[in-house]
Short mmCIF file of C-alpha atoms and ligand atoms in Angstrom, two decimals:
data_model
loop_
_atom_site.label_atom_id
_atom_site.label_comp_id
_atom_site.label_asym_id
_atom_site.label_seq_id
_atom_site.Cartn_x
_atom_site.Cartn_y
_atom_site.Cartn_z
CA UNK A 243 0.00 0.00 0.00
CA UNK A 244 1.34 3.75 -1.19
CA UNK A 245 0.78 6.93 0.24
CA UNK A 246 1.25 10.06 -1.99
CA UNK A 247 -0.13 13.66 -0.51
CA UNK A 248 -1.37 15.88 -3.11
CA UNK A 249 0.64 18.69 -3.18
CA UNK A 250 -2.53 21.18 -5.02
CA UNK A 251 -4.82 19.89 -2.29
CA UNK A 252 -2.72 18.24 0.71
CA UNK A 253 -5.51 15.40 0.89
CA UNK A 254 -3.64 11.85 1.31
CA UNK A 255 -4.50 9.40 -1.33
CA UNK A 256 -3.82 5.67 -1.69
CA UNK A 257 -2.84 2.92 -3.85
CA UNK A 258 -2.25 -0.64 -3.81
CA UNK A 259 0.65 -0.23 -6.62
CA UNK A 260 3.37 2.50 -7.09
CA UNK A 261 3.79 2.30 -11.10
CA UNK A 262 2.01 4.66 -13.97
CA UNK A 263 -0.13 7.45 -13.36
CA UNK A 264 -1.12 8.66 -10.16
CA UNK A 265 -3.78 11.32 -10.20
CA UNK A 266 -5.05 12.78 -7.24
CA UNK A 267 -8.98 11.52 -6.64
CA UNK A 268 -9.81 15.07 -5.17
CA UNK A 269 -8.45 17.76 -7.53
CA UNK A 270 -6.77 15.18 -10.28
CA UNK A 271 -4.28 16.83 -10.13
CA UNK A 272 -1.05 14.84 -11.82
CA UNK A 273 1.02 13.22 -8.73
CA UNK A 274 2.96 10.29 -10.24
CA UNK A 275 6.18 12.47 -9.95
CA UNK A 276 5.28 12.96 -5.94
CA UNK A 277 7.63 10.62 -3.77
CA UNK A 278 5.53 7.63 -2.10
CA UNK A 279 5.42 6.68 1.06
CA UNK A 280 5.15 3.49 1.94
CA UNK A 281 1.78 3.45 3.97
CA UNK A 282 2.25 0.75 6.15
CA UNK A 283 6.10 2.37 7.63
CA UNK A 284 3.89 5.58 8.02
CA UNK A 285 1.82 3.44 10.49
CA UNK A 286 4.75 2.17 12.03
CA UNK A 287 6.35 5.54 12.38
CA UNK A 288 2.84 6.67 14.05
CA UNK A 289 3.34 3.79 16.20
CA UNK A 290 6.87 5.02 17.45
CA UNK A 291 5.87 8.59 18.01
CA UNK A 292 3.29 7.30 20.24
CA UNK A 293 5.58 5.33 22.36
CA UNK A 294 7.68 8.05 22.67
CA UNK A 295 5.13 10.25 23.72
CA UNK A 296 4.01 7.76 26.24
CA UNK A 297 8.06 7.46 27.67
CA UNK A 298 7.98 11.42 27.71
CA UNK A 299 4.65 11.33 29.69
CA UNK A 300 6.14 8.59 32.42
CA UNK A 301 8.66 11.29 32.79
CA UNK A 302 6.83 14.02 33.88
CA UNK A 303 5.67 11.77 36.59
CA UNK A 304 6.41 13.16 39.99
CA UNK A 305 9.44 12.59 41.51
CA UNK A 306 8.55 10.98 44.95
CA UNK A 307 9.80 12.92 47.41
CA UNK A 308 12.17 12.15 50.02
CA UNK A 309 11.25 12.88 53.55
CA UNK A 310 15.03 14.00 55.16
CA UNK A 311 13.44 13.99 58.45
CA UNK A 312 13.26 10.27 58.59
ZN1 ZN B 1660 -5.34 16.98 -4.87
#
């Protein structure tokens, strides 16, 4: 599965092959020269940022704090 966002319209489209013309199902606009991304490494990558935003989140945790009186 291929990604390509239209670069007229910025709407994502999709398609199962990478080869001939791509033209963009909103505007039509011609994007077979637009780089692909591969859409299933996009989900991955979506996937990662969300872990890492999870790890940042644990982080701002609060530090227990140590009673020095003890
Ligand atoms: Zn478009």
């Amino acid at each position: 599965m291929y990604k390509k966002i239209c670069n007229k319209c910025h709407q994502p489209s999709f398609s199962s092959c990478n080869t001939g013309t791509w033209l963009c199902p909103i505007c039509n606009h011609d994007l077979t020269r637009i780089f692909s991304q591969d859409a299933e490494s996009a989900k991955n990558i979506k996937q990662q940022l969300e872990l890492l935003a999870n790890k940042y989140s644990q982080k701002q945790n609060p530090v227990p704090i140590v009673n020095k009186s003890i």
